[in-house]
PDB file of C-alpha atoms in Angstrom:
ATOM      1  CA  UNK A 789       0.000   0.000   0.000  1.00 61.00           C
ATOM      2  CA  UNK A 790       1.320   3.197  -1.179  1.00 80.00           C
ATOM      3  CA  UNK A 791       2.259   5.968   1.885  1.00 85.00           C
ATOM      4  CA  UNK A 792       0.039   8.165   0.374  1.00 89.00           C
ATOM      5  CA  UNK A 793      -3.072   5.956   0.602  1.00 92.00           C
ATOM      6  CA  UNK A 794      -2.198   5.397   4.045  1.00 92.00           C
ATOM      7  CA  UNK A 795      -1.772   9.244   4.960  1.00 92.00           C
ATOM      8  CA  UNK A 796      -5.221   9.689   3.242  1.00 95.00           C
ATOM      9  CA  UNK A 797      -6.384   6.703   5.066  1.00 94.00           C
ATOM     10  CA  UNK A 798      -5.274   8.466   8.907  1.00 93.00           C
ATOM     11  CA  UNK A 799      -6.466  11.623   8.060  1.00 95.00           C
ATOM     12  CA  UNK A 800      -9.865  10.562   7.076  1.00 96.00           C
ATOM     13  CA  UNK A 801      -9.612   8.744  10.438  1.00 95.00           C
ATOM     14  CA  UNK A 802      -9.384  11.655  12.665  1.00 94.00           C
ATOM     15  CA  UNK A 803     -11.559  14.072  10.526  1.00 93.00           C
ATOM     16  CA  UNK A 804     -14.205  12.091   8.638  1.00 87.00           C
ATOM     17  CA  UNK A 805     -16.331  13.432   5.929  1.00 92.00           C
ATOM     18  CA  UNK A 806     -13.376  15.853   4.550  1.00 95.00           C
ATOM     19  CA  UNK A 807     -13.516  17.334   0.702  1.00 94.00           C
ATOM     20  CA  UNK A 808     -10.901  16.795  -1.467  1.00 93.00           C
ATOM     21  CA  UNK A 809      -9.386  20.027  -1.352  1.00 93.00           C
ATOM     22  CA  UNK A 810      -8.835  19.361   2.423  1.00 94.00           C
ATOM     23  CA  UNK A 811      -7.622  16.214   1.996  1.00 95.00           C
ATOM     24  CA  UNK A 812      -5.103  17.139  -0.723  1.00 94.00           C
ATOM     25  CA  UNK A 813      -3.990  20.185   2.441  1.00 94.00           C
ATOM     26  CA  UNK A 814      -3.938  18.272   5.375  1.00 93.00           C
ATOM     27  CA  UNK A 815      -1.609  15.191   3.196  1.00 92.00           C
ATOM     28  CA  UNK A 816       0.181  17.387   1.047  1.00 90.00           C
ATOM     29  CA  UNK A 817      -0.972  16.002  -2.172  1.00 91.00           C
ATOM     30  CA  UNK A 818      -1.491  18.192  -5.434  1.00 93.00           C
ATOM     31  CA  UNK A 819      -5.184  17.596  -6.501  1.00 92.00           C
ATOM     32  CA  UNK A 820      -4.484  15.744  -9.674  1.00 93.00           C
ATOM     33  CA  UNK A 821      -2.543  13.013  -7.587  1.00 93.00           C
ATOM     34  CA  UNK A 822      -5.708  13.183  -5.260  1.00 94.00           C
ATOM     35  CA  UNK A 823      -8.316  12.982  -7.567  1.00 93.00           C
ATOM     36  CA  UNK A 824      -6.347   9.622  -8.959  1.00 94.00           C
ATOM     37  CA  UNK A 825      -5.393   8.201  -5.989  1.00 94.00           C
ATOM     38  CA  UNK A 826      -9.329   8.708  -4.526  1.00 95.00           C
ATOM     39  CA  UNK A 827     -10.812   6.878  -7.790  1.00 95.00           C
ATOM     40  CA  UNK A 828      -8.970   4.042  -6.823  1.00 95.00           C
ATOM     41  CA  UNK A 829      -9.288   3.924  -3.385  1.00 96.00           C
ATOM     42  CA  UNK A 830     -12.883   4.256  -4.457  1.00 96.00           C
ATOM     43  CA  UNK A 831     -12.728   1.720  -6.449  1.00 96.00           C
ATOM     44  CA  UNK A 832     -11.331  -0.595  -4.082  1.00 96.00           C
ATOM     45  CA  UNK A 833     -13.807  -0.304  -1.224  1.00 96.00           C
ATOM     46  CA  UNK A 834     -11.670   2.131   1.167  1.00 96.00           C
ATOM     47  CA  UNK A 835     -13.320   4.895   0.758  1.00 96.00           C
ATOM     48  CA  UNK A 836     -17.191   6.583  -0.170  1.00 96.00           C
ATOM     49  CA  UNK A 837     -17.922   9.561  -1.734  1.00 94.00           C
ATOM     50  CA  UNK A 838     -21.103  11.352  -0.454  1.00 92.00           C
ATOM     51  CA  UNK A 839     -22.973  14.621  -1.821  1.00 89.00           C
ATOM     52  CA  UNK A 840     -23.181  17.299   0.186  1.00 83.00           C
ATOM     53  CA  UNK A 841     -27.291  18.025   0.232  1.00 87.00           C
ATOM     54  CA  UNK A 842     -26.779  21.631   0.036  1.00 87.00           C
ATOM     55  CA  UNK A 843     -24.739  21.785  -2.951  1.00 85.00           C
ATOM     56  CA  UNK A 844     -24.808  18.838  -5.608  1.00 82.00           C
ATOM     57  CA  UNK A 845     -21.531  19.804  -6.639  1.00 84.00           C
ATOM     58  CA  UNK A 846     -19.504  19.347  -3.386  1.00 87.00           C
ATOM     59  CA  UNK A 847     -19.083  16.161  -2.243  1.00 90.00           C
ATOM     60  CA  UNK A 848     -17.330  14.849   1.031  1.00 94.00           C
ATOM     61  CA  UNK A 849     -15.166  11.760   1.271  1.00 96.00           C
ATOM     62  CA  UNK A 850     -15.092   9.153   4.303  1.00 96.00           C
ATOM     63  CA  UNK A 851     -14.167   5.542   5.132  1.00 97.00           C
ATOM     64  CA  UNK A 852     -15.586   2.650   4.785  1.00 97.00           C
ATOM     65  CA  UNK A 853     -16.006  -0.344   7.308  1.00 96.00           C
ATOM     66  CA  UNK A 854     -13.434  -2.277   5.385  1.00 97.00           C
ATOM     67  CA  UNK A 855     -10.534   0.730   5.887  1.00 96.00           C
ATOM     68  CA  UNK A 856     -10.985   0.853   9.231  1.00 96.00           C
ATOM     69  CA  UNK A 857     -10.926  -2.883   9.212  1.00 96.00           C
ATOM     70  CA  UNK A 858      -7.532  -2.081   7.430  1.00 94.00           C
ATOM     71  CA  UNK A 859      -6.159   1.121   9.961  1.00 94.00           C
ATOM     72  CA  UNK A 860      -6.568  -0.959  12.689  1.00 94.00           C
ATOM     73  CA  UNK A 861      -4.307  -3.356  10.988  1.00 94.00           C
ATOM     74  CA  UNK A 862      -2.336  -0.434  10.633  1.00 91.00           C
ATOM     75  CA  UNK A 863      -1.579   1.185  13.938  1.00 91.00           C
ATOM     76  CA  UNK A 864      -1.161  -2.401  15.311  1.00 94.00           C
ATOM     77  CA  UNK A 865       1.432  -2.646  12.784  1.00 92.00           C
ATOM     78  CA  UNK A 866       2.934   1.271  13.403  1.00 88.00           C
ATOM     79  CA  UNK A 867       2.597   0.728  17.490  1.00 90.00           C
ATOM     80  CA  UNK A 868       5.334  -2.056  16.996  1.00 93.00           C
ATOM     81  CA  UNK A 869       7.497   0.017  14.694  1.00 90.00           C
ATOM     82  CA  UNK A 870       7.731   2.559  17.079  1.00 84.00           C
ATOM     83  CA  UNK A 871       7.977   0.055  19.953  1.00 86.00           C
ATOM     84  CA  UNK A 872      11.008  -1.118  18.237  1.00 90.00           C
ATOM     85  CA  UNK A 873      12.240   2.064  16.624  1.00 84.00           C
ATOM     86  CA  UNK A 874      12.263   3.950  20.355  1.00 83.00           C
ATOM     87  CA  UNK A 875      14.098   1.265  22.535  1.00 88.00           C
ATOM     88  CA  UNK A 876      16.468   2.666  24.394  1.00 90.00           C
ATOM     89  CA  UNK A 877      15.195   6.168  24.175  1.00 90.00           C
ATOM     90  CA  UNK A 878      14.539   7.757  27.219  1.00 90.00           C
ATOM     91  CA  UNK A 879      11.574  10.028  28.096  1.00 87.00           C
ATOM     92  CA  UNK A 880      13.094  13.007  27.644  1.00 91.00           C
ATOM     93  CA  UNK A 881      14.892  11.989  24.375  1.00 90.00           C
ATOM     94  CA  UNK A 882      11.219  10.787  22.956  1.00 85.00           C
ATOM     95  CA  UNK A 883       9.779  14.018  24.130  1.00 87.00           C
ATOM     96  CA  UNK A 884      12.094  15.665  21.713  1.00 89.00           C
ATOM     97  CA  UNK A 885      11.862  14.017  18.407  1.00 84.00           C
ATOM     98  CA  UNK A 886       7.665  14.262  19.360  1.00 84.00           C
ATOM     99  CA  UNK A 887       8.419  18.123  19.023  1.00 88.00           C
ATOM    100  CA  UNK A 888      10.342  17.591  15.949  1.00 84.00           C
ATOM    101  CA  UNK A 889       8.567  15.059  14.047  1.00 82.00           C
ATOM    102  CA  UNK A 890       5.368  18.334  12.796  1.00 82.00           C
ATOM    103  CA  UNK A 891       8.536  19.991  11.173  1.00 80.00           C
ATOM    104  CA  UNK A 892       9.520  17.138   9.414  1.00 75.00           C
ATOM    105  CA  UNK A 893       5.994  16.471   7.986  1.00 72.00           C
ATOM    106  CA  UNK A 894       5.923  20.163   6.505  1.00 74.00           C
ATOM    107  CA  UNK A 895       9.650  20.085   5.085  1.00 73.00           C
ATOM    108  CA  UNK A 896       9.297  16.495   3.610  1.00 63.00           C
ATOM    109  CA  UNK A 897      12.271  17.494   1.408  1.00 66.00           C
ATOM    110  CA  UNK A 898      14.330  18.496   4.016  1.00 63.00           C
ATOM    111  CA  UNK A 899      17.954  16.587   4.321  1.00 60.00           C
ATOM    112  CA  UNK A 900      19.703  15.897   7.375  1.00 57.00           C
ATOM    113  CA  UNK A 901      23.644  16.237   6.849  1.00 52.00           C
TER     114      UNK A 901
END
């Protein structure tokens, strides 16, 4: 499963019923890649698309019982990463790459020399 799909997946998670346009802000994703990514995700039961009542042409985007079926999978899988990946890291030492992990998620292509 692509990274992507999985960041859509989370963030759909804690904000359900989302457009695409703040989907595409929230994962950093340019709307074309979106709008591709969602049709397949569609496509392959993760996700619904429902019309907003109000206006025909807005429509919201939220998971379906199989994804969550599949996230739970997920942070099962991600609880033991980080189990692993933070042994022998004490508090104080976690606390600190928690404060610095938001900066790396807005400066993706950021290089550590």
């Amino acid at each position: 499963m692509f990274s992507r799909t999985i960041s859509i997946l989370f963030s759909l998670a804690e904000k359900s019923l989302q457009t695409q346009t703040q989907l595409c802000e929230d994962v950093l994703i340019e709307r074309a890649t979106m709008a591709n990514t969602l049709k397949r995700r569609e496509r392959d039961g993760l996700i619904l698309r429902c019309r907003d009542v109000h206006d025909r042409r807005q429509s919201f985007i939220t998971l379906t019982p199989k994804s969550r079926q599949l996230l739970s999978k997920l942070v099962a899988a991600a609880r033991e990463i980080n189990n692993t990946a933070v042994k022998g890291i004490n508090q104080a030492e976690a606390q600190k790459l928690l404060q610095y992990l938001p900066c790396l998620k807005r400066n993706p292509n950021l290089y550590l020399s």
